[in-house]
mmCIF file of C-alpha atoms in Angstrom:
data_model
loop_
_atom_site.group_PDB
_atom_site.id
_atom_site.type_symbol
_atom_site.label_atom_id
_atom_site.label_comp_id
_atom_site.label_asym_id
_atom_site.label_seq_id
_atom_site.Cartn_x
_atom_site.Cartn_y
_atom_site.Cartn_z
ATOM 1 C CA MET A 1 92.637 110.053 108.375
ATOM 2 C CA HIS A 2 90.160 108.112 110.671
ATOM 3 C CA ALA A 3 86.541 107.790 110.276
ATOM 4 C CA PHE A 4 85.005 109.167 113.538
ATOM 5 C CA SER A 5 81.448 108.795 114.838
ATOM 6 C CA CYS A 6 79.246 110.974 117.462
ATOM 7 C CA GLU A 7 79.859 109.130 120.860
ATOM 8 C CA ARG A 8 76.502 110.017 121.603
ATOM 9 C CA CYS A 9 74.055 109.150 118.722
ATOM 10 C CA GLY A 10 76.663 107.384 116.361
ATOM 11 C CA GLN A 11 76.198 109.733 113.363
ATOM 12 C CA LEU A 12 79.476 110.097 111.055
ATOM 13 C CA ILE A 13 81.453 113.176 112.136
ATOM 14 C CA PHE A 14 84.687 114.607 110.848
ATOM 15 C CA PHE A 15 88.002 115.627 111.814
ATOM 16 C CA HIS A 16 86.907 119.597 111.633
ATOM 17 C CA ASN A 17 83.565 119.112 113.354
ATOM 18 C CA SER A 18 82.779 121.104 116.670
ATOM 19 C CA ALA A 19 79.269 119.894 116.884
ATOM 20 C CA CYS A 20 77.239 117.085 115.698
ATOM 21 C CA LEU A 21 74.977 117.813 113.163
ATOM 22 C CA ARG A 22 72.320 115.130 114.134
ATOM 23 C CA CYS A 23 72.006 115.342 118.160
ATOM 24 C CA GLY A 24 74.012 118.694 118.528
ATOM 25 C CA ALA A 25 76.582 117.200 120.968
ATOM 26 C CA PRO A 26 79.494 119.607 121.232
ATOM 27 C CA LEU A 27 82.625 117.739 119.977
ATOM 28 C CA ALA A 28 86.478 118.034 120.299
ATOM 29 C CA PHE A 29 89.423 116.388 118.933
ATOM 30 C CA ASP A 30 91.537 114.608 121.670
ATOM 31 C CA PRO A 31 95.099 114.722 120.156
ATOM 32 C CA ASP A 32 96.285 112.080 122.584
ATOM 33 C CA ALA A 33 93.460 109.518 121.880
ATOM 34 C CA LEU A 34 93.488 110.580 118.354
ATOM 35 C CA ARG A 35 89.677 110.286 118.470
ATOM 36 C CA MET A 36 86.676 112.767 118.500
ATOM 37 C CA VAL A 37 85.053 113.399 121.844
ATOM 38 C CA VAL A 38 81.953 114.870 123.255
ATOM 39 C CA ALA A 39 82.922 118.192 125.251
ATOM 40 C CA ASP A 40 79.960 118.909 127.150
ATOM 41 C CA ASP A 41 81.625 121.128 129.695
ATOM 42 C CA GLY A 42 83.970 122.787 127.287
ATOM 43 C CA GLN A 43 86.502 123.439 129.954
ATOM 44 C CA ARG A 44 89.390 122.024 128.032
ATOM 45 C CA ARG A 45 88.703 123.586 124.595
ATOM 46 C CA CYS A 46 92.072 125.338 123.049
ATOM 47 C CA ALA A 47 92.147 128.692 123.947
ATOM 48 C CA ALA A 48 92.402 129.386 120.216
ATOM 49 C CA SER A 49 89.085 127.962 119.720
ATOM 50 C CA ARG A 50 87.965 131.371 118.022
ATOM 51 C CA THR A 51 90.909 132.987 116.590
ATOM 52 C CA ALA A 52 92.063 129.688 115.170
ATOM 53 C CA ALA A 53 88.748 128.045 114.654
ATOM 54 C CA CYS A 54 90.516 125.269 116.711
ATOM 55 C CA ASN A 55 88.551 122.243 117.823
ATOM 56 C CA TRP A 56 91.212 120.546 119.473
ATOM 57 C CA LEU A 57 91.367 119.876 123.577
ATOM 58 C CA ALA A 58 94.051 121.353 125.706
ATOM 59 C CA ALA A 59 96.116 119.453 128.252
ATOM 60 C CA THR A 60 94.697 122.163 130.835
ATOM 61 C CA PRO A 61 91.739 124.276 130.723
ATOM 62 C CA GLY A 62 92.369 127.789 129.492
ATOM 63 C CA GLU A 63 95.653 126.860 127.488
ATOM 64 C CA LEU A 64 96.686 126.369 123.788
ATOM 65 C CA CYS A 65 96.126 122.889 122.312
ATOM 66 C CA ALA A 66 99.046 120.738 121.209
ATOM 67 C CA SER A 67 98.974 122.185 117.625
ATOM 68 C CA CYS A 68 98.313 126.020 118.437
ATOM 69 C CA ARG A 69 101.100 125.947 121.152
ATOM 70 C CA LEU A 70 103.472 125.248 117.868
ATOM 71 C CA THR A 71 102.305 128.507 116.485
ATOM 72 C CA ARG A 72 104.744 131.151 117.322
ATOM 73 C CA THR A 73 103.486 134.324 115.129
ATOM 74 C CA ARG A 74 100.077 134.786 113.606
ATOM 75 C CA PRO A 75 98.269 138.173 112.143
ATOM 76 C CA ALA A 76 96.945 140.678 114.601
ATOM 77 C CA ASP A 77 93.507 140.600 116.060
ATOM 78 C CA GLY A 78 92.292 143.233 113.993
ATOM 79 C CA ASP A 79 93.219 141.935 110.365
ATOM 80 C CA ALA A 80 90.094 140.239 109.887
ATOM 81 C CA ALA A 81 91.057 139.009 106.063
ATOM 82 C CA ALA A 82 94.390 137.554 107.454
ATOM 83 C CA LEU A 83 92.806 135.942 110.488
ATOM 84 C CA ALA A 84 90.463 134.378 108.150
ATOM 85 C CA ALA A 85 93.466 132.717 106.021
ATOM 86 C CA PHE A 86 95.209 131.908 109.609
ATOM 87 C CA ALA A 87 92.272 129.892 110.596
ATOM 88 C CA GLU A 88 92.489 128.051 107.382
ATOM 89 C CA ALA A 89 96.135 127.230 107.736
ATOM 90 C CA GLU A 90 95.671 126.333 111.166
ATOM 91 C CA ALA A 91 93.226 123.698 110.001
ATOM 92 C CA HIS A 92 95.799 122.140 107.637
ATOM 93 C CA LYS A 93 98.390 122.131 110.144
ATOM 94 C CA ARG A 94 95.963 120.060 112.431
ATOM 95 C CA ARG A 95 95.819 117.396 109.989
ATOM 96 C CA LEU A 96 99.542 117.368 109.241
ATOM 97 C CA LEU A 97 99.885 116.790 113.131
ATOM 98 C CA PHE A 98 97.671 113.909 112.934
ATOM 99 C CA ASN A 99 99.197 112.559 109.919
ATOM 100 C CA LEU A 100 102.597 112.590 112.056
ATOM 101 C CA ARG A 101 100.996 111.164 115.180
ATOM 102 C CA SER A 102 99.313 108.429 113.202
ATOM 103 C CA LEU A 103 102.729 107.333 112.231
ATOM 104 C CA GLY A 104 104.120 107.522 115.537
ATOM 105 C CA LEU A 105 105.908 110.823 115.294
ATOM 106 C CA ASP A 106 105.291 114.029 117.339
ATOM 107 C CA LEU A 107 106.809 117.515 117.181
ATOM 108 C CA GLU A 108 108.367 119.234 119.967
ATOM 109 C CA PRO A 109 107.433 122.863 120.372
ATOM 110 C CA ARG A 110 110.206 125.437 120.017
ATOM 111 C CA ASP A 111 112.720 126.363 122.588
ATOM 112 C CA GLU A 112 114.239 129.426 121.814
ATOM 113 C CA ALA A 113 116.868 129.094 124.437
ATOM 114 C CA THR A 114 118.266 126.017 123.008
ATOM 115 C CA GLY A 115 117.042 126.458 119.292
ATOM 116 C CA THR A 116 115.449 123.195 119.508
ATOM 117 C CA GLY A 117 111.958 122.189 118.475
ATOM 118 C CA VAL A 118 109.595 123.395 116.007
ATOM 119 C CA ALA A 119 107.785 126.684 115.453
ATOM 120 C CA PHE A 120 105.181 127.759 112.930
ATOM 121 C CA ASP A 121 105.158 131.446 111.635
ATOM 122 C CA LEU A 122 101.999 132.107 109.911
ATOM 123 C CA LEU A 123 102.203 135.343 108.223
ATOM 124 C CA ALA A 124 100.192 137.788 105.781
ATOM 125 C CA SER A 125 102.237 138.993 102.904
ATOM 126 C CA ASP A 126 99.829 142.038 102.152
ATOM 127 C CA HIS A 127 101.960 144.506 103.704
ATOM 128 C CA THR A 128 105.525 142.841 104.331
ATOM 129 C CA PRO A 129 107.430 140.307 101.977
ATOM 130 C CA VAL A 130 106.836 136.664 103.258
ATOM 131 C CA THR A 131 108.696 133.693 102.079
ATOM 132 C CA THR A 132 107.088 130.321 102.576
ATOM 133 C CA GLY A 133 110.117 127.751 103.857
ATOM 134 C CA HIS A 134 112.032 126.105 107.042
ATOM 135 C CA ALA A 135 114.883 127.609 108.603
ATOM 136 C CA GLY A 136 116.480 125.950 111.750
ATOM 137 C CA GLY A 137 112.892 124.641 112.879
ATOM 138 C CA VAL A 138 111.083 127.579 112.314
ATOM 139 C CA ILE A 139 108.473 127.152 109.471
ATOM 140 C CA THR A 140 107.248 130.096 107.799
ATOM 141 C CA LEU A 141 104.015 130.180 105.562
ATOM 142 C CA ASP A 142 102.476 132.784 103.638
ATOM 143 C CA LEU A 143 98.957 133.001 104.076
ATOM 144 C CA ALA A 144 98.227 134.226 100.823
ATOM 145 C CA GLU A 145 98.683 130.410 99.994
ATOM 146 C CA SER A 146 95.220 129.808 101.661
ATOM 147 C CA ASP A 147 93.867 132.050 99.095
ATOM 148 C CA THR A 148 92.740 129.425 96.056
ATOM 149 C CA VAL A 149 93.134 131.837 93.138
ATOM 150 C CA HIS A 150 96.705 133.288 94.360
ATOM 151 C CA ARG A 151 97.684 129.392 94.710
ATOM 152 C CA GLU A 152 96.500 128.434 91.276
ATOM 153 C CA GLN A 153 98.057 131.280 89.745
ATOM 154 C CA VAL A 154 101.702 130.285 91.373
ATOM 155 C CA ARG A 155 101.131 126.954 90.737
ATOM 156 C CA ALA A 156 100.611 127.311 87.155
ATOM 157 C CA ARG A 157 103.672 129.985 87.172
ATOM 158 C CA MET A 158 105.977 127.509 88.540
ATOM 159 C CA ARG A 159 104.638 124.855 86.418
ATOM 160 C CA GLU A 160 103.588 122.783 89.401
ATOM 161 C CA PRO A 161 101.013 119.947 89.219
ATOM 162 C CA TYR A 162 100.243 120.024 92.883
ATOM 163 C CA ARG A 163 100.208 123.050 95.233
ATOM 164 C CA THR A 164 98.077 122.926 98.677
ATOM 165 C CA VAL A 165 98.630 124.266 101.947
ATOM 166 C CA LEU A 166 99.024 120.894 103.466
ATOM 167 C CA GLY A 167 101.293 119.973 100.802
ATOM 168 C CA HIS A 168 103.537 122.902 102.092
ATOM 169 C CA PHE A 169 103.265 122.142 105.518
ATOM 170 C CA ARG A 170 104.377 118.590 104.938
ATOM 171 C CA HIS A 171 107.329 119.627 102.698
ATOM 172 C CA GLU A 172 108.839 122.004 105.232
ATOM 173 C CA ILE A 173 107.966 119.751 108.003
ATOM 174 C CA GLY A 174 110.231 116.911 106.145
ATOM 175 C CA HIS A 175 113.195 119.561 106.176
ATOM 176 C CA HIS A 176 112.867 119.826 110.068
ATOM 177 C CA LEU A 177 112.383 116.060 110.504
ATOM 178 C CA PHE A 178 115.729 115.414 108.376
ATOM 179 C CA THR A 179 117.566 116.826 111.442
ATOM 180 C CA VAL A 180 115.812 114.971 113.856
ATOM 181 C CA LEU A 181 115.413 111.754 112.575
ATOM 182 C CA VAL A 182 118.284 111.222 110.087
ATOM 183 C CA HIS A 183 121.141 109.828 112.342
ATOM 184 C CA ASP A 184 124.729 110.202 111.330
ATOM 185 C CA ASP A 185 125.045 106.435 110.312
ATOM 186 C CA ASP A 186 122.241 107.074 107.773
ATOM 187 C CA LEU A 187 124.164 109.749 105.948
ATOM 188 C CA PRO A 188 125.857 107.569 103.872
ATOM 189 C CA GLU A 189 122.713 105.574 102.462
ATOM 190 C CA VAL A 190 120.850 109.070 102.777
ATOM 191 C CA ARG A 191 123.509 110.771 100.476
ATOM 192 C CA ASP A 192 123.672 108.094 98.091
ATOM 193 C CA ARG A 193 120.002 108.324 97.466
ATOM 194 C CA PHE A 194 119.257 112.029 97.517
ATOM 195 C CA GLY A 195 122.835 113.527 97.264
ATOM 196 C CA ASP A 196 124.851 115.688 99.686
ATOM 197 C CA GLU A 197 122.513 117.761 101.642
ATOM 198 C CA THR A 198 125.396 120.347 102.589
ATOM 199 C CA ALA A 199 126.035 121.268 98.940
ATOM 200 C CA ASP A 200 126.055 124.893 98.349
ATOM 201 C CA TYR A 201 122.024 125.847 98.428
ATOM 202 C CA GLN A 202 122.183 129.160 96.984
ATOM 203 C CA ALA A 203 124.382 127.983 94.017
ATOM 204 C CA ALA A 204 122.049 125.420 93.398
ATOM 205 C CA LEU A 205 118.995 127.747 93.862
ATOM 206 C CA ASP A 206 120.487 130.126 90.938
ATOM 207 C CA ARG A 207 121.344 127.112 89.000
ATOM 208 C CA HIS A 208 117.722 125.680 88.956
ATOM 209 C CA TYR A 209 116.171 128.911 88.287
ATOM 210 C CA ALA A 210 118.497 129.880 85.368
ATOM 211 C CA ASP A 211 118.550 126.592 83.530
ATOM 212 C CA GLY A 212 115.403 124.624 84.978
ATOM 213 C CA PRO A 213 115.459 120.795 85.673
ATOM 214 C CA PRO A 214 117.285 118.276 83.793
ATOM 215 C CA LEU A 215 115.263 116.700 80.587
ATOM 216 C CA ASP A 216 115.366 113.307 82.318
ATOM 217 C CA TRP A 217 114.324 114.506 85.925
ATOM 218 C CA ALA A 218 111.351 112.354 86.155
ATOM 219 C CA THR A 219 113.319 109.064 86.090
ATOM 220 C CA ASP A 220 114.800 110.157 89.238
ATOM 221 C CA HIS A 221 112.765 112.767 91.238
ATOM 222 C CA VAL A 222 109.337 112.744 92.178
ATOM 223 C CA SER A 223 108.882 116.552 91.086
ATOM 224 C CA GLU A 224 110.900 118.965 89.255
ATOM 225 C CA TYR A 225 111.332 120.941 92.267
ATOM 226 C CA ALA A 226 112.995 117.912 93.958
ATOM 227 C CA THR A 227 116.012 118.306 91.478
ATOM 228 C CA MET A 228 116.964 121.639 92.971
ATOM 229 C CA HIS A 229 118.923 120.410 95.752
ATOM 230 C CA PRO A 230 119.457 117.236 97.840
ATOM 231 C CA ALA A 231 117.801 118.878 100.650
ATOM 232 C CA GLU A 232 114.655 119.534 98.442
ATOM 233 C CA ASP A 233 114.554 115.937 96.970
ATOM 234 C CA TRP A 234 114.231 114.674 100.633
ATOM 235 C CA ALA A 235 111.451 117.081 101.381
ATOM 236 C CA GLU A 236 109.454 116.529 98.595
ATOM 237 C CA THR A 237 110.071 112.677 98.799
ATOM 238 C CA PHE A 238 108.982 112.957 102.619
ATOM 239 C CA ALA A 239 105.780 115.030 101.745
ATOM 240 C CA HIS A 240 104.800 112.600 99.190
ATOM 241 C CA TYR A 241 105.375 109.798 101.909
ATOM 242 C CA LEU A 242 103.015 111.603 104.046
ATOM 243 C CA HIS A 243 100.424 112.008 101.231
ATOM 244 C CA ILE A 244 100.765 108.328 100.541
ATOM 245 C CA ARG A 245 100.183 107.254 104.289
ATOM 246 C CA ALA A 246 97.460 109.371 104.986
ATOM 247 C CA THR A 247 95.460 108.790 101.756
ATOM 248 C CA LEU A 248 95.996 104.776 102.447
ATOM 249 C CA GLU A 249 94.701 105.469 106.094
ATOM 250 C CA THR A 250 91.342 107.322 104.961
ATOM 251 C CA ALA A 251 90.961 104.777 102.529
ATOM 252 C CA ALA A 252 91.065 101.872 104.930
ATOM 253 C CA ALA A 253 88.723 103.930 106.819
ATOM 254 C CA TYR A 254 86.120 104.282 104.652
ATOM 255 C CA ARG A 255 86.800 100.524 103.182
ATOM 256 C CA LEU A 256 87.417 101.832 99.766
ATOM 257 C CA ARG A 257 88.774 98.784 98.076
ATOM 258 C CA VAL A 258 89.867 98.661 94.116
ATOM 259 C CA ASP A 259 89.441 95.377 92.438
ATOM 260 C CA GLY A 260 90.541 96.765 89.218
ATOM 261 C CA PRO A 261 88.624 96.930 85.857
ATOM 262 C CA GLU A 262 87.486 93.816 84.451
ATOM 263 C CA GLU A 263 89.881 94.117 81.360
ATOM 264 C CA ALA A 264 92.928 94.455 83.403
ATOM 265 C CA VAL A 265 95.027 91.213 83.619
ATOM 266 C CA GLY A 266 96.725 90.256 86.869
ATOM 267 C CA ASP A 267 96.691 92.188 90.483
ATOM 268 C CA ALA A 268 98.667 95.254 89.197
ATOM 269 C CA TYR A 269 95.276 97.399 89.707
ATOM 270 C CA VAL A 270 93.957 95.617 92.787
ATOM 271 C CA ALA A 271 94.320 97.437 96.123
ATOM 272 C CA ASP A 272 92.743 96.872 99.686
ATOM 273 C CA PRO A 273 94.002 99.372 101.960
ATOM 274 C CA VAL A 274 92.329 97.578 104.877
ATOM 275 C CA ALA A 275 94.777 94.778 104.518
ATOM 276 C CA VAL A 276 98.113 96.929 104.048
ATOM 277 C CA ASP A 277 100.943 96.127 106.517
ATOM 278 C CA PRO A 278 102.040 99.449 107.708
ATOM 279 C CA THR A 279 105.463 98.147 108.521
ATOM 280 C CA SER A 280 106.165 96.932 104.785
ATOM 281 C CA PHE A 281 106.909 99.699 102.356
ATOM 282 C CA ASP A 282 106.745 96.782 99.606
ATOM 283 C CA ASP A 283 102.825 96.372 100.708
ATOM 284 C CA ILE A 284 102.158 100.266 100.897
ATOM 285 C CA SER A 285 103.357 100.728 97.426
ATOM 286 C CA ALA A 286 101.685 97.979 96.057
ATOM 287 C CA THR A 287 98.721 99.131 97.443
ATOM 288 C CA TRP A 288 99.143 102.716 96.803
ATOM 289 C CA LEU A 289 99.811 102.705 93.125
ATOM 290 C CA PRO A 290 96.574 100.972 92.218
ATOM 291 C CA LEU A 291 94.719 103.049 94.441
ATOM 292 C CA SER A 292 96.002 105.950 92.664
ATOM 293 C CA PHE A 293 95.283 104.767 89.310
ATOM 294 C CA ALA A 294 91.623 104.531 90.383
ATOM 295 C CA LEU A 295 91.534 107.741 92.047
ATOM 296 C CA ASN A 296 93.087 109.893 88.981
ATOM 297 C CA ALA A 297 90.443 107.907 86.640
ATOM 298 C CA VAL A 298 87.651 109.265 88.824
ATOM 299 C CA SER A 299 88.763 112.411 89.109
ATOM 300 C CA ARG A 300 89.511 112.760 85.264
ATOM 301 C CA SER A 301 85.806 111.576 84.820
ATOM 302 C CA LEU A 302 84.478 114.658 86.803
ATOM 303 C CA GLY A 303 86.314 116.726 84.390
ATOM 304 C CA ASP A 304 89.184 117.525 86.653
ATOM 305 C CA GLY A 305 93.049 116.686 86.366
ATOM 306 C CA ASP A 306 94.873 113.715 88.051
ATOM 307 C CA LEU A 307 93.733 113.763 91.948
ATOM 308 C CA TYR A 308 97.598 112.392 92.282
ATOM 309 C CA PRO A 309 99.438 113.968 89.412
ATOM 310 C CA PHE A 310 102.898 112.221 89.789
ATOM 311 C CA VAL A 311 104.572 109.418 88.374
ATOM 312 C CA LEU A 312 106.608 107.017 90.837
ATOM 313 C CA PRO A 313 109.629 105.102 88.977
ATOM 314 C CA PRO A 314 111.760 102.691 90.717
ATOM 315 C CA THR A 315 114.427 105.193 91.808
ATOM 316 C CA VAL A 316 111.731 107.251 93.496
ATOM 317 C CA LEU A 317 110.332 104.426 95.412
ATOM 318 C CA ASP A 318 113.479 103.449 96.611
ATOM 319 C CA LYS A 319 114.056 107.013 98.134
ATOM 320 C CA LEU A 320 110.133 106.454 99.424
ATOM 321 C CA ALA A 321 111.233 103.049 101.124
ATOM 322 C CA LEU A 322 114.450 104.519 102.797
ATOM 323 C CA VAL A 323 112.049 107.226 104.375
ATOM 324 C CA HIS A 324 109.758 104.477 105.652
ATOM 325 C CA ARG A 325 112.568 102.428 107.170
ATOM 326 C CA ILE A 326 113.792 106.001 108.878
ATOM 327 C CA VAL A 327 110.150 106.887 109.944
ATOM 328 C CA GLU A 328 109.474 103.348 111.334
ATOM 329 C CA ARG A 329 112.414 103.123 113.476
ATOM 330 C CA ALA A 330 111.621 106.632 115.031
ATOM 331 C CA ALA A 331 108.021 105.447 115.791
ATOM 332 C CA HIS A 332 109.194 102.239 117.338
ATOM 333 C CA ALA A 333 111.804 104.234 119.175
ATOM 334 C CA GLY A 334 109.210 106.157 120.736
ATOM 335 C CA SER A 335 106.809 103.549 121.359
#
């Protein structure tokens, strides 16, 4: 995430702001320019500025912005609790789209006639069961995930070290983008790294929940869930790639540099996100690892767990490098 300042007074502002707290200027995010702008007339504010608490500009006055246009289903206007959870989920979705656009990727809205593009169904499970997941370009999120208590209960029950709404979106969009970014020529290498994504999914699901992950899962996978099926391994790895790129971008924006503790020998604990070559995964990983060590140490000092509770062994780094090459190719093809 970039750091932003008010065009009118220079005050530091944030991605979610709709007004400057210093000068009162009305603010909006311009998704085409990837920057915050002063929106005095308000004519181009997203039509969902109230229901989704959206602060993005739309291409045309009175229309939905690029993010809100992707939402196919949302709670009814009279469901106040669900609408509050919906607004929070939309805020995370906008952050996902910023992440993707920063990498040169964009999402095409769903075309129901052709079955192409992506749509989000953001649904409350209070009365009807909702399963978070992806199917043919449609990403469904149970809005109960916006509730911290519910999410923590599920996280503990599923033995997950990390569970966030943004993490869900990054994982599910990874499923969708597999069909968009991975070419036929890529499949031999992708299957060599991740396995055959066409393997029987239900059988893999049943096996995973009956037997659990292999004892040595951490040597080859970024998470326990990634062991369930090759498609989940790809989605989990893709989500972690987005975690890494977004965090490094934010660290660079805030000039967050890690010189390592004095006791450390060599440069294994040195990271300068500002100097990262975004085209080189070797450079990205060499910066990410020491930065994550430092962030985890700071988080522990606050009495919390690791901010990034994952280990990236060589096999996982190879998978991330492959994701990086595929993303870079798509970004350059679209530039």
